[in-house]
Short mmCIF file of N, CA and C in Angstrom, two decimals:
data_model
loop_
_atom_site.label_atom_id
_atom_site.label_comp_id
_atom_site.label_asym_id
_atom_site.label_seq_id
_atom_site.Cartn_x
_atom_site.Cartn_y
_atom_site.Cartn_z
N MET A 187 -19.10 -15.14 -11.25
CA MET A 187 -18.19 -13.59 -11.53
C MET A 187 -18.67 -12.04 -11.59
N ALA A 188 -18.15 -11.34 -11.30
CA ALA A 188 -18.78 -10.20 -11.48
C ALA A 188 -18.95 -8.79 -12.33
N LYS A 189 -19.47 -8.66 -13.30
CA LYS A 189 -19.79 -8.08 -14.54
C LYS A 189 -20.04 -6.12 -13.80
N ILE A 190 -18.34 -5.97 -15.13
CA ILE A 190 -17.89 -4.72 -14.50
C ILE A 190 -17.88 -4.16 -15.88
N LEU A 191 -18.66 -2.85 -15.75
CA LEU A 191 -19.30 -1.93 -17.66
C LEU A 191 -18.85 -0.93 -17.05
N ILE A 192 -17.35 -0.41 -17.92
CA ILE A 192 -16.64 1.08 -17.87
C ILE A 192 -17.26 1.66 -18.78
N ALA A 193 -18.30 3.40 -19.16
CA ALA A 193 -19.17 3.75 -19.79
C ALA A 193 -17.95 5.06 -19.91
N TYR A 194 -17.73 5.96 -20.87
CA TYR A 194 -16.84 6.30 -20.83
C TYR A 194 -17.04 7.47 -22.67
N HIS A 195 -16.86 9.09 -22.17
CA HIS A 195 -16.56 9.64 -22.91
C HIS A 195 -15.37 10.30 -23.55
N THR A 196 -14.73 10.49 -24.59
CA THR A 196 -13.53 10.81 -24.65
C THR A 196 -13.63 11.65 -25.58
N ARG A 197 -12.77 13.28 -25.81
CA ARG A 197 -12.84 14.00 -27.29
C ARG A 197 -11.12 13.52 -27.38
N THR A 198 -10.10 13.33 -26.71
CA THR A 198 -8.68 13.65 -27.38
C THR A 198 -8.64 12.63 -26.67
N ALA A 199 -8.72 10.65 -26.50
CA ALA A 199 -8.46 9.38 -26.49
C ALA A 199 -7.50 9.66 -24.82
N TYR A 200 -7.96 10.66 -24.14
CA TYR A 200 -6.74 10.58 -22.97
C TYR A 200 -8.29 9.75 -21.94
N THR A 201 -9.04 9.76 -22.18
CA THR A 201 -9.67 8.34 -20.69
C THR A 201 -9.73 7.62 -21.79
N ARG A 202 -10.08 7.19 -23.60
CA ARG A 202 -9.94 6.15 -23.50
C ARG A 202 -9.11 5.63 -23.08
N ARG A 203 -7.89 5.95 -22.93
CA ARG A 203 -6.63 5.02 -22.87
C ARG A 203 -6.83 4.79 -21.16
N VAL A 204 -7.15 5.87 -20.23
CA VAL A 204 -6.80 5.00 -18.85
C VAL A 204 -8.82 4.09 -18.93
N ALA A 205 -9.50 4.82 -19.76
CA ALA A 205 -10.20 3.05 -19.48
C ALA A 205 -10.21 1.46 -20.11
N GLU A 206 -9.29 1.75 -21.57
CA GLU A 206 -9.22 0.51 -21.74
C GLU A 206 -7.97 -0.34 -20.35
N ALA A 207 -7.02 1.06 -19.94
CA ALA A 207 -6.18 0.43 -19.01
C ALA A 207 -7.48 -0.93 -18.23
N ILE A 208 -8.61 0.20 -17.29
CA ILE A 208 -8.78 -0.33 -16.49
C ILE A 208 -9.74 -1.77 -16.62
N ALA A 209 -10.46 -1.35 -18.43
CA ALA A 209 -11.21 -3.00 -18.94
C ALA A 209 -9.95 -3.80 -18.57
N ARG A 210 -8.45 -3.58 -19.53
CA ARG A 210 -7.28 -5.34 -19.33
C ARG A 210 -7.80 -5.84 -18.19
N ARG A 211 -7.87 -4.68 -17.22
CA ARG A 211 -7.21 -5.22 -15.59
C ARG A 211 -8.27 -6.04 -14.88
N VAL A 212 -9.45 -5.87 -15.82
CA VAL A 212 -10.90 -5.61 -15.12
C VAL A 212 -11.45 -7.34 -15.89
N ASP A 213 -11.71 -6.86 -16.92
CA ASP A 213 -12.05 -7.48 -17.50
C ASP A 213 -13.33 -7.60 -17.55
N ALA A 214 -13.49 -5.86 -18.22
CA ALA A 214 -14.44 -5.03 -17.80
C ALA A 214 -15.29 -5.46 -20.08
N ASP A 215 -16.19 -4.61 -19.69
CA ASP A 215 -17.18 -4.23 -20.82
C ASP A 215 -16.49 -2.97 -21.67
N LEU A 216 -16.71 -2.35 -22.24
CA LEU A 216 -16.44 -1.00 -22.41
C LEU A 216 -17.78 -0.08 -23.11
N ASP A 217 -18.00 0.44 -23.24
CA ASP A 217 -18.65 1.11 -23.54
C ASP A 217 -18.75 2.58 -24.04
N GLU A 218 -18.60 2.95 -24.80
CA GLU A 218 -17.73 4.58 -24.91
C GLU A 218 -19.82 5.70 -25.57
N ILE A 219 -19.29 6.26 -24.89
CA ILE A 219 -19.79 7.13 -24.54
C ILE A 219 -20.55 8.01 -26.23
N GLY A 220 -21.13 8.01 -26.86
CA GLY A 220 -20.58 9.01 -28.07
C GLY A 220 -21.44 9.98 -28.67
N VAL A 221 -21.17 11.34 -28.85
CA VAL A 221 -22.57 12.24 -29.35
C VAL A 221 -22.46 11.67 -30.59
N THR A 222 -23.65 12.72 -31.19
CA THR A 222 -24.18 12.51 -32.03
C THR A 222 -23.86 13.30 -33.52
N ARG A 223 -23.51 15.22 -32.46
CA ARG A 223 -22.57 14.88 -33.08
C ARG A 223 -21.14 15.49 -32.71
N GLU A 224 -20.14 15.84 -33.76
CA GLU A 224 -19.56 15.69 -33.43
C GLU A 224 -18.62 17.27 -33.37
N ARG A 225 -17.25 17.64 -32.21
CA ARG A 225 -17.18 18.24 -31.77
C ARG A 225 -15.56 19.40 -31.95
N PRO A 226 -14.94 19.51 -33.07
CA PRO A 226 -13.19 19.39 -33.20
C PRO A 226 -13.34 20.99 -33.46
N GLY A 227 -12.59 21.02 -33.10
CA GLY A 227 -11.33 21.72 -33.46
C GLY A 227 -11.36 23.17 -32.58
N PRO A 228 -11.02 24.49 -32.44
CA PRO A 228 -11.35 25.00 -31.31
C PRO A 228 -12.85 26.10 -30.76
N ILE A 229 -13.33 25.47 -32.15
CA ILE A 229 -14.96 25.63 -31.42
C ILE A 229 -16.00 25.16 -31.22
N GLY A 230 -15.75 23.83 -31.44
CA GLY A 230 -16.03 22.29 -30.36
C GLY A 230 -16.20 22.14 -28.91
N TYR A 231 -14.11 22.95 -29.03
CA TYR A 231 -14.14 22.85 -27.90
C TYR A 231 -14.76 23.71 -26.83
N ALA A 232 -14.73 24.88 -26.94
CA ALA A 232 -15.34 25.33 -26.77
C ALA A 232 -17.01 25.13 -26.34
N ARG A 233 -17.64 25.26 -27.40
CA ARG A 233 -19.06 24.42 -26.95
C ARG A 233 -18.55 23.66 -25.97
N CYS A 234 -18.09 22.52 -26.21
CA CYS A 234 -17.55 21.31 -24.50
C CYS A 234 -17.57 22.11 -23.46
N ALA A 235 -16.93 22.92 -24.01
CA ALA A 235 -17.53 24.00 -21.50
C ALA A 235 -18.10 25.11 -22.01
N LEU A 236 -18.65 25.06 -22.85
CA LEU A 236 -19.59 26.15 -22.49
C LEU A 236 -21.13 25.41 -21.74
N GLU A 237 -21.19 23.99 -22.66
CA GLU A 237 -22.54 22.44 -22.29
C GLU A 237 -22.00 22.84 -20.92
N ALA A 238 -21.24 22.40 -20.54
CA ALA A 238 -20.16 20.98 -18.67
C ALA A 238 -20.76 22.43 -18.08
N MET A 239 -20.56 24.23 -18.48
CA MET A 239 -20.62 24.39 -17.42
C MET A 239 -21.98 25.59 -16.60
N ALA A 240 -22.40 25.30 -17.97
CA ALA A 240 -23.96 25.54 -17.68
C ALA A 240 -24.70 23.94 -17.33
N GLU A 241 -24.09 22.98 -17.04
CA GLU A 241 -25.21 21.68 -17.18
C GLU A 241 -25.35 20.81 -17.76
N LEU A 242 -24.92 21.39 -18.95
CA LEU A 242 -26.12 21.10 -20.12
C LEU A 242 -25.73 19.67 -20.46
N PRO A 243 -27.03 18.59 -20.80
CA PRO A 243 -26.30 16.70 -21.10
C PRO A 243 -26.15 16.84 -23.03
N ALA A 244 -25.55 16.71 -23.66
CA ALA A 244 -25.45 16.62 -25.00
C ALA A 244 -26.15 15.65 -25.41
N SER A 245 -25.95 15.79 -26.43
CA SER A 245 -27.40 14.80 -27.41
C SER A 245 -26.38 13.04 -27.56
N ILE A 246 -26.32 12.49 -27.04
CA ILE A 246 -25.48 11.03 -26.53
C ILE A 246 -26.82 9.25 -28.13
N ARG A 247 -25.17 8.79 -28.20
CA ARG A 247 -25.95 7.32 -29.24
C ARG A 247 -26.47 7.01 -27.42
N MET A 248 -27.27 5.48 -29.06
CA MET A 248 -27.49 4.89 -27.51
C MET A 248 -26.00 4.30 -27.09
N PRO A 249 -26.86 4.08 -25.95
CA PRO A 249 -25.24 2.94 -25.53
C PRO A 249 -25.55 1.86 -25.54
N GLU A 250 -24.17 0.91 -26.58
CA GLU A 250 -24.13 -0.37 -26.76
C GLU A 250 -23.96 -1.90 -25.93
N HIS A 251 -24.46 -1.82 -24.02
CA HIS A 251 -24.11 -1.88 -22.77
C HIS A 251 -25.09 -1.35 -22.17
N ASP A 252 -26.79 -2.72 -21.73
CA ASP A 252 -27.45 -2.34 -20.43
C ASP A 252 -26.68 -2.21 -20.10
N ALA A 253 -27.26 -0.93 -18.96
CA ALA A 253 -26.17 -0.86 -17.71
C ALA A 253 -27.01 -1.90 -15.92
N ALA A 254 -28.15 -2.23 -16.63
CA ALA A 254 -28.95 -3.12 -15.55
C ALA A 254 -28.20 -3.96 -15.59
N ASP A 255 -27.29 -4.79 -16.36
CA ASP A 255 -27.52 -5.72 -16.61
C ASP A 255 -25.67 -5.93 -15.77
N TYR A 256 -25.27 -5.63 -15.24
CA TYR A 256 -23.92 -5.72 -14.27
C TYR A 256 -24.18 -4.88 -13.09
N ASP A 257 -22.87 -5.59 -12.33
CA ASP A 257 -22.97 -5.56 -10.98
C ASP A 257 -23.08 -4.54 -10.48
N LEU A 258 -21.29 -3.17 -11.59
CA LEU A 258 -20.90 -2.55 -11.50
C LEU A 258 -20.58 -1.47 -12.50
N VAL A 259 -20.70 -0.41 -12.52
CA VAL A 259 -20.43 0.63 -13.79
C VAL A 259 -19.75 0.95 -13.99
N VAL A 260 -18.55 1.13 -14.09
CA VAL A 260 -17.45 2.35 -14.54
C VAL A 260 -16.83 3.27 -14.81
N ILE A 261 -17.97 4.66 -14.44
CA ILE A 261 -18.55 6.15 -15.73
C ILE A 261 -17.02 7.08 -15.44
N GLY A 262 -16.21 7.30 -16.48
CA GLY A 262 -15.31 7.86 -16.78
C GLY A 262 -15.37 8.54 -17.78
N THR A 263 -14.93 10.42 -17.43
CA THR A 263 -15.06 11.28 -18.51
C THR A 263 -14.48 12.64 -18.14
N PRO A 264 -14.17 12.39 -19.48
CA PRO A 264 -13.12 14.03 -19.71
C PRO A 264 -13.69 15.97 -18.30
N VAL A 265 -12.57 16.31 -17.24
CA VAL A 265 -12.80 17.01 -16.82
C VAL A 265 -13.50 18.94 -17.44
N TRP A 266 -14.25 19.08 -18.06
CA TRP A 266 -14.10 20.75 -19.38
C TRP A 266 -14.69 21.96 -18.33
N PHE A 267 -13.92 21.98 -18.20
CA PHE A 267 -13.25 23.82 -17.93
C PHE A 267 -13.59 23.65 -15.84
N TRP A 268 -13.01 22.17 -15.16
CA TRP A 268 -13.62 21.92 -14.17
C TRP A 268 -15.05 21.42 -14.03
N SER A 269 -15.99 21.46 -15.69
CA SER A 269 -17.10 20.77 -14.27
C SER A 269 -16.95 19.01 -15.21
N LEU A 270 -17.70 18.41 -15.29
CA LEU A 270 -18.85 17.22 -15.82
C LEU A 270 -19.15 17.60 -17.25
N SER A 271 -17.72 16.47 -17.53
CA SER A 271 -18.24 16.53 -19.07
C SER A 271 -20.38 16.33 -19.85
N SER A 272 -20.89 17.60 -20.38
CA SER A 272 -21.34 17.29 -21.14
C SER A 272 -22.43 15.08 -21.39
N PRO A 273 -21.49 14.77 -22.72
CA PRO A 273 -22.02 13.86 -23.03
C PRO A 273 -22.44 12.64 -20.95
N VAL A 274 -21.88 12.46 -20.85
CA VAL A 274 -21.42 11.81 -19.53
C VAL A 274 -22.64 12.23 -18.55
N ARG A 275 -23.07 13.43 -19.14
CA ARG A 275 -24.36 14.29 -18.01
C ARG A 275 -25.45 13.14 -18.67
N ALA A 276 -25.06 13.32 -19.82
CA ALA A 276 -26.46 12.89 -20.83
C ALA A 276 -26.83 11.03 -20.08
N TYR A 277 -25.64 10.72 -20.36
CA TYR A 277 -25.97 8.90 -20.89
C TYR A 277 -25.30 8.75 -18.92
N VAL A 278 -25.95 10.49 -17.92
CA VAL A 278 -26.07 9.07 -16.24
C VAL A 278 -26.76 9.79 -15.85
N LEU A 279 -28.57 10.96 -16.25
CA LEU A 279 -29.12 11.01 -16.20
C LEU A 279 -29.86 9.91 -16.69
N GLU A 280 -29.69 9.31 -18.44
CA GLU A 280 -31.01 7.76 -18.70
C GLU A 280 -30.71 7.07 -18.91
N GLU A 281 -29.78 6.73 -17.55
CA GLU A 281 -29.37 5.37 -16.96
C GLU A 281 -28.95 5.30 -15.47
N ARG A 282 -28.84 5.80 -14.71
CA ARG A 282 -28.79 6.04 -13.80
C ARG A 282 -29.90 4.78 -13.19
N ARG A 283 -30.75 5.11 -12.62
CA ARG A 283 -31.61 4.45 -12.01
C ARG A 283 -31.75 2.86 -12.67
N ARG A 284 -30.09 2.17 -13.56
CA ARG A 284 -30.04 1.66 -14.28
C ARG A 284 -28.70 0.67 -13.44
N PHE A 285 -28.11 1.77 -12.97
CA PHE A 285 -26.73 1.19 -12.21
C PHE A 285 -26.91 0.55 -10.46
N LYS A 286 -26.05 -0.47 -10.18
CA LYS A 286 -25.59 -1.07 -8.92
C LYS A 286 -25.56 -1.09 -7.75
N ARG A 287 -24.52 0.15 -8.87
CA ARG A 287 -23.50 -0.25 -7.95
C ARG A 287 -22.12 1.00 -8.83
N VAL A 288 -20.98 2.28 -8.59
CA VAL A 288 -21.05 2.22 -9.25
C VAL A 288 -19.65 2.48 -8.66
N ALA A 289 -19.02 3.06 -10.10
CA ALA A 289 -16.86 3.25 -9.57
C ALA A 289 -16.90 5.34 -10.77
N PHE A 290 -16.37 6.11 -10.23
CA PHE A 290 -16.01 6.64 -11.46
C PHE A 290 -15.01 7.43 -11.34
N PHE A 291 -14.85 7.13 -12.40
CA PHE A 291 -12.71 8.12 -12.99
C PHE A 291 -12.67 9.11 -13.83
N CYS A 292 -11.50 10.11 -13.73
CA CYS A 292 -12.20 11.64 -14.76
C CYS A 292 -10.10 11.87 -15.38
N THR A 293 -10.70 12.18 -16.87
CA THR A 293 -8.65 12.74 -16.54
C THR A 293 -8.74 14.13 -17.01
N MET A 294 -8.02 14.71 -17.34
CA MET A 294 -8.20 16.92 -17.02
C MET A 294 -6.59 17.07 -17.07
N GLY A 295 -6.96 18.35 -17.56
CA GLY A 295 -5.54 18.79 -17.74
C GLY A 295 -4.36 19.25 -16.47
N GLY A 296 -5.70 19.79 -15.66
CA GLY A 296 -5.11 19.70 -13.92
C GLY A 296 -6.26 19.72 -12.96
N SER A 297 -7.29 19.84 -12.34
CA SER A 297 -7.62 20.12 -11.78
C SER A 297 -9.32 20.27 -12.01
N GLY A 298 -10.17 19.77 -10.81
CA GLY A 298 -11.65 19.38 -11.51
C GLY A 298 -12.31 18.54 -10.87
N ALA A 299 -11.71 17.21 -10.12
CA ALA A 299 -11.46 16.14 -10.44
C ALA A 299 -13.20 16.53 -8.73
N GLU A 300 -12.30 17.09 -8.03
CA GLU A 300 -13.13 16.40 -7.00
C GLU A 300 -15.25 17.81 -7.25
N ARG A 301 -15.41 18.45 -7.58
CA ARG A 301 -16.43 18.32 -8.53
C ARG A 301 -16.94 17.81 -9.61
N VAL A 302 -16.42 17.89 -10.43
CA VAL A 302 -17.16 16.53 -10.88
C VAL A 302 -17.01 15.30 -10.38
N PHE A 303 -16.33 14.38 -9.41
CA PHE A 303 -17.61 13.09 -8.60
C PHE A 303 -17.46 13.32 -7.74
N ALA A 304 -18.45 14.90 -7.16
CA ALA A 304 -18.95 15.10 -5.49
C ALA A 304 -20.61 15.52 -7.09
N ASP A 305 -20.67 15.62 -8.66
CA ASP A 305 -21.21 15.90 -9.28
C ASP A 305 -22.19 14.43 -9.34
N LEU A 306 -21.33 13.21 -10.18
CA LEU A 306 -21.76 12.24 -10.85
C LEU A 306 -22.28 11.77 -9.56
N ALA A 307 -22.08 11.14 -8.07
CA ALA A 307 -22.38 10.90 -7.19
C ALA A 307 -23.61 11.11 -6.56
N LYS A 308 -23.49 12.87 -7.20
CA LYS A 308 -25.23 13.49 -6.53
C LYS A 308 -26.31 13.24 -8.14
N LEU A 309 -25.26 13.35 -9.21
CA LEU A 309 -26.75 12.71 -9.83
C LEU A 309 -26.68 10.87 -10.35
N CYS A 310 -26.14 10.47 -9.46
CA CYS A 310 -25.96 9.43 -9.46
C CYS A 310 -27.22 8.44 -8.12
N SER A 311 -27.50 9.97 -7.64
CA SER A 311 -27.26 9.29 -5.48
C SER A 311 -26.78 8.29 -4.95
N GLN A 312 -25.25 8.37 -5.17
CA GLN A 312 -24.43 6.78 -4.98
C GLN A 312 -23.31 7.12 -4.34
N THR A 313 -23.18 6.29 -2.96
CA THR A 313 -21.42 7.17 -3.10
C THR A 313 -20.57 6.05 -4.09
N PRO A 314 -19.53 6.68 -4.61
CA PRO A 314 -18.93 5.65 -5.32
C PRO A 314 -17.64 4.62 -4.76
N VAL A 315 -17.99 2.68 -5.37
CA VAL A 315 -17.06 2.51 -4.30
C VAL A 315 -15.61 2.88 -4.40
N ALA A 316 -14.94 4.51 -5.32
CA ALA A 316 -13.48 3.93 -5.65
C ALA A 316 -13.33 5.39 -6.82
N THR A 317 -12.78 6.17 -7.40
CA THR A 317 -12.48 7.37 -7.85
C THR A 317 -10.72 7.35 -7.96
N LEU A 318 -10.65 7.67 -9.37
CA LEU A 318 -9.69 8.04 -9.94
C LEU A 318 -9.45 9.18 -10.75
N SER A 319 -8.42 10.39 -10.10
CA SER A 319 -8.46 11.53 -11.32
C SER A 319 -7.05 10.77 -11.43
N VAL A 320 -6.60 11.19 -12.77
CA VAL A 320 -5.65 11.18 -13.67
C VAL A 320 -5.50 12.85 -14.62
N THR A 321 -4.22 13.18 -14.27
CA THR A 321 -3.96 14.61 -14.99
C THR A 321 -3.60 13.67 -17.18
N ASP A 322 -3.57 13.86 -17.95
CA ASP A 322 -3.19 14.13 -19.01
C ASP A 322 -1.28 14.07 -18.54
N ALA A 323 -0.77 14.83 -17.83
CA ALA A 323 0.64 14.72 -17.84
C ALA A 323 0.93 13.19 -17.38
N GLU A 324 -0.19 13.24 -16.52
CA GLU A 324 0.69 11.59 -15.67
C GLU A 324 -0.24 10.34 -16.56
N ILE A 325 -1.16 10.28 -17.60
CA ILE A 325 -1.23 9.77 -17.87
C ILE A 325 0.20 9.09 -18.95
N ASP A 326 0.55 10.55 -20.12
CA ASP A 326 1.37 10.51 -20.72
C ASP A 326 2.77 9.78 -20.67
N SER A 327 3.49 9.77 -18.77
CA SER A 327 4.12 10.04 -17.86
C SER A 327 4.63 8.02 -17.42
N GLY A 328 3.31 7.64 -17.20
CA GLY A 328 2.97 6.90 -15.98
C GLY A 328 2.31 6.53 -14.21
N TYR A 329 1.24 7.06 -15.15
CA TYR A 329 0.50 6.76 -14.26
C TYR A 329 -0.38 5.52 -13.57
N LEU A 330 0.62 4.19 -13.59
CA LEU A 330 0.79 2.66 -13.21
C LEU A 330 0.26 2.70 -11.27
N LYS A 331 0.76 3.29 -10.31
CA LYS A 331 0.38 3.64 -9.39
C LYS A 331 -0.54 3.44 -8.89
N LYS A 332 -1.61 5.06 -9.43
CA LYS A 332 -3.05 4.93 -8.84
C LYS A 332 -4.20 4.43 -9.65
N LEU A 333 -3.74 3.64 -10.86
CA LEU A 333 -4.07 2.91 -12.29
C LEU A 333 -4.57 1.47 -10.78
N GLU A 334 -3.33 0.66 -9.68
CA GLU A 334 -3.13 -0.28 -9.30
C GLU A 334 -4.53 0.06 -8.04
N GLY A 335 -3.94 1.24 -7.66
CA GLY A 335 -4.85 1.72 -6.92
C GLY A 335 -6.94 1.37 -6.67
N PHE A 336 -7.02 1.75 -7.83
CA PHE A 336 -8.17 2.40 -8.50
C PHE A 336 -8.39 0.48 -8.85
N VAL A 337 -7.81 -0.05 -9.31
CA VAL A 337 -8.00 -1.50 -9.74
C VAL A 337 -8.61 -2.21 -8.59
N ARG A 338 -7.81 -2.20 -8.00
CA ARG A 338 -8.50 -2.91 -6.48
C ARG A 338 -9.16 -3.05 -5.84
N ALA A 339 -9.54 -1.33 -5.49
CA ALA A 339 -10.70 -1.15 -5.42
C ALA A 339 -11.94 -2.29 -6.05
N LEU A 340 -11.96 -1.49 -7.47
CA LEU A 340 -12.79 -2.02 -8.23
C LEU A 340 -13.31 -2.94 -7.56
N LYS A 341 -11.50 -4.46 -7.82
CA LYS A 341 -12.02 -5.61 -7.35
C LYS A 341 -12.45 -6.31 -6.05
N GLY A 342 -12.41 -5.36 -5.58
CA GLY A 342 -13.24 -5.36 -4.33
C GLY A 342 -14.18 -5.52 -3.63
N ALA A 343 -15.15 -4.58 -4.71
CA ALA A 343 -15.58 -4.52 -4.39
C ALA A 343 -17.54 -4.70 -6.20
N ALA A 344 -16.71 -4.76 -6.88
CA ALA A 344 -16.59 -6.39 -7.63
C ALA A 344 -18.13 -7.65 -7.10
N PRO A 345 -17.34 -8.38 -5.88
CA PRO A 345 -17.61 -9.86 -5.55
C PRO A 345 -19.30 -9.24 -4.62
N ARG A 346 -18.22 -8.51 -3.71
CA ARG A 346 -19.74 -7.87 -2.52
C ARG A 346 -20.79 -8.10 -3.63
N ALA A 347 -20.56 -7.17 -4.89
CA ALA A 347 -21.97 -6.72 -5.60
C ALA A 347 -22.46 -8.29 -6.33
N ALA A 348 -21.83 -8.81 -6.56
CA ALA A 348 -22.44 -10.29 -7.47
C ALA A 348 -23.06 -10.93 -6.22
N ALA A 349 -22.15 -11.12 -4.93
CA ALA A 349 -22.94 -11.20 -3.93
C ALA A 349 -24.29 -11.30 -3.38
N ARG A 350 -24.68 -9.66 -3.86
CA ARG A 350 -25.39 -9.16 -2.91
C ARG A 350 -26.91 -9.70 -4.59
N ARG A 351 -26.31 -9.48 -5.45
CA ARG A 351 -26.81 -10.17 -6.52
C ARG A 351 -27.98 -11.81 -6.00
N ARG A 352 -26.66 -12.67 -6.22
CA ARG A 352 -27.06 -14.13 -5.98
C ARG A 352 -28.16 -14.17 -5.20
N ALA A 353 -28.18 -13.40 -4.40
CA ALA A 353 -28.62 -12.74 -2.77
C ALA A 353 -30.14 -12.95 -2.23
N ARG A 354 -30.52 -12.12 -4.11
CA ARG A 354 -31.84 -12.29 -3.63
C ARG A 354 -32.61 -12.90 -4.84
#
């Protein structure tokens, strides 16, 4: 059985909601990418946007799970000012050599997914097996069809990754 890890950062809980929904469907472990210093309120929001635009990594806590132990790492991020969130950037920069295969999902107010996915693929030096982008409004009103398509792609990719691991 393929092992899947979902590593994600959330500021407003939207990304967590999607991560948990995916994890239930693919029996994955969850690893929330936590920051060492929280960013509450409007000033925190502005700081997040500035870090994302400047492509700066945030100071994050040590991950709970070792990405190298997983056949597939699903990386989830909010889109901050049309950019990759700084905590997820930090996680990928620290862990990318440990990823066997990756998939990406993002949550957003409206747009920016394509840029975020391109940035993640470049940082990981891999093409993702699947991507999912959902708006906050879709999460609140229902995004099941999109979610199920992503989950099908993950389930299809995970057995191939496990087979490669067994062949080594």
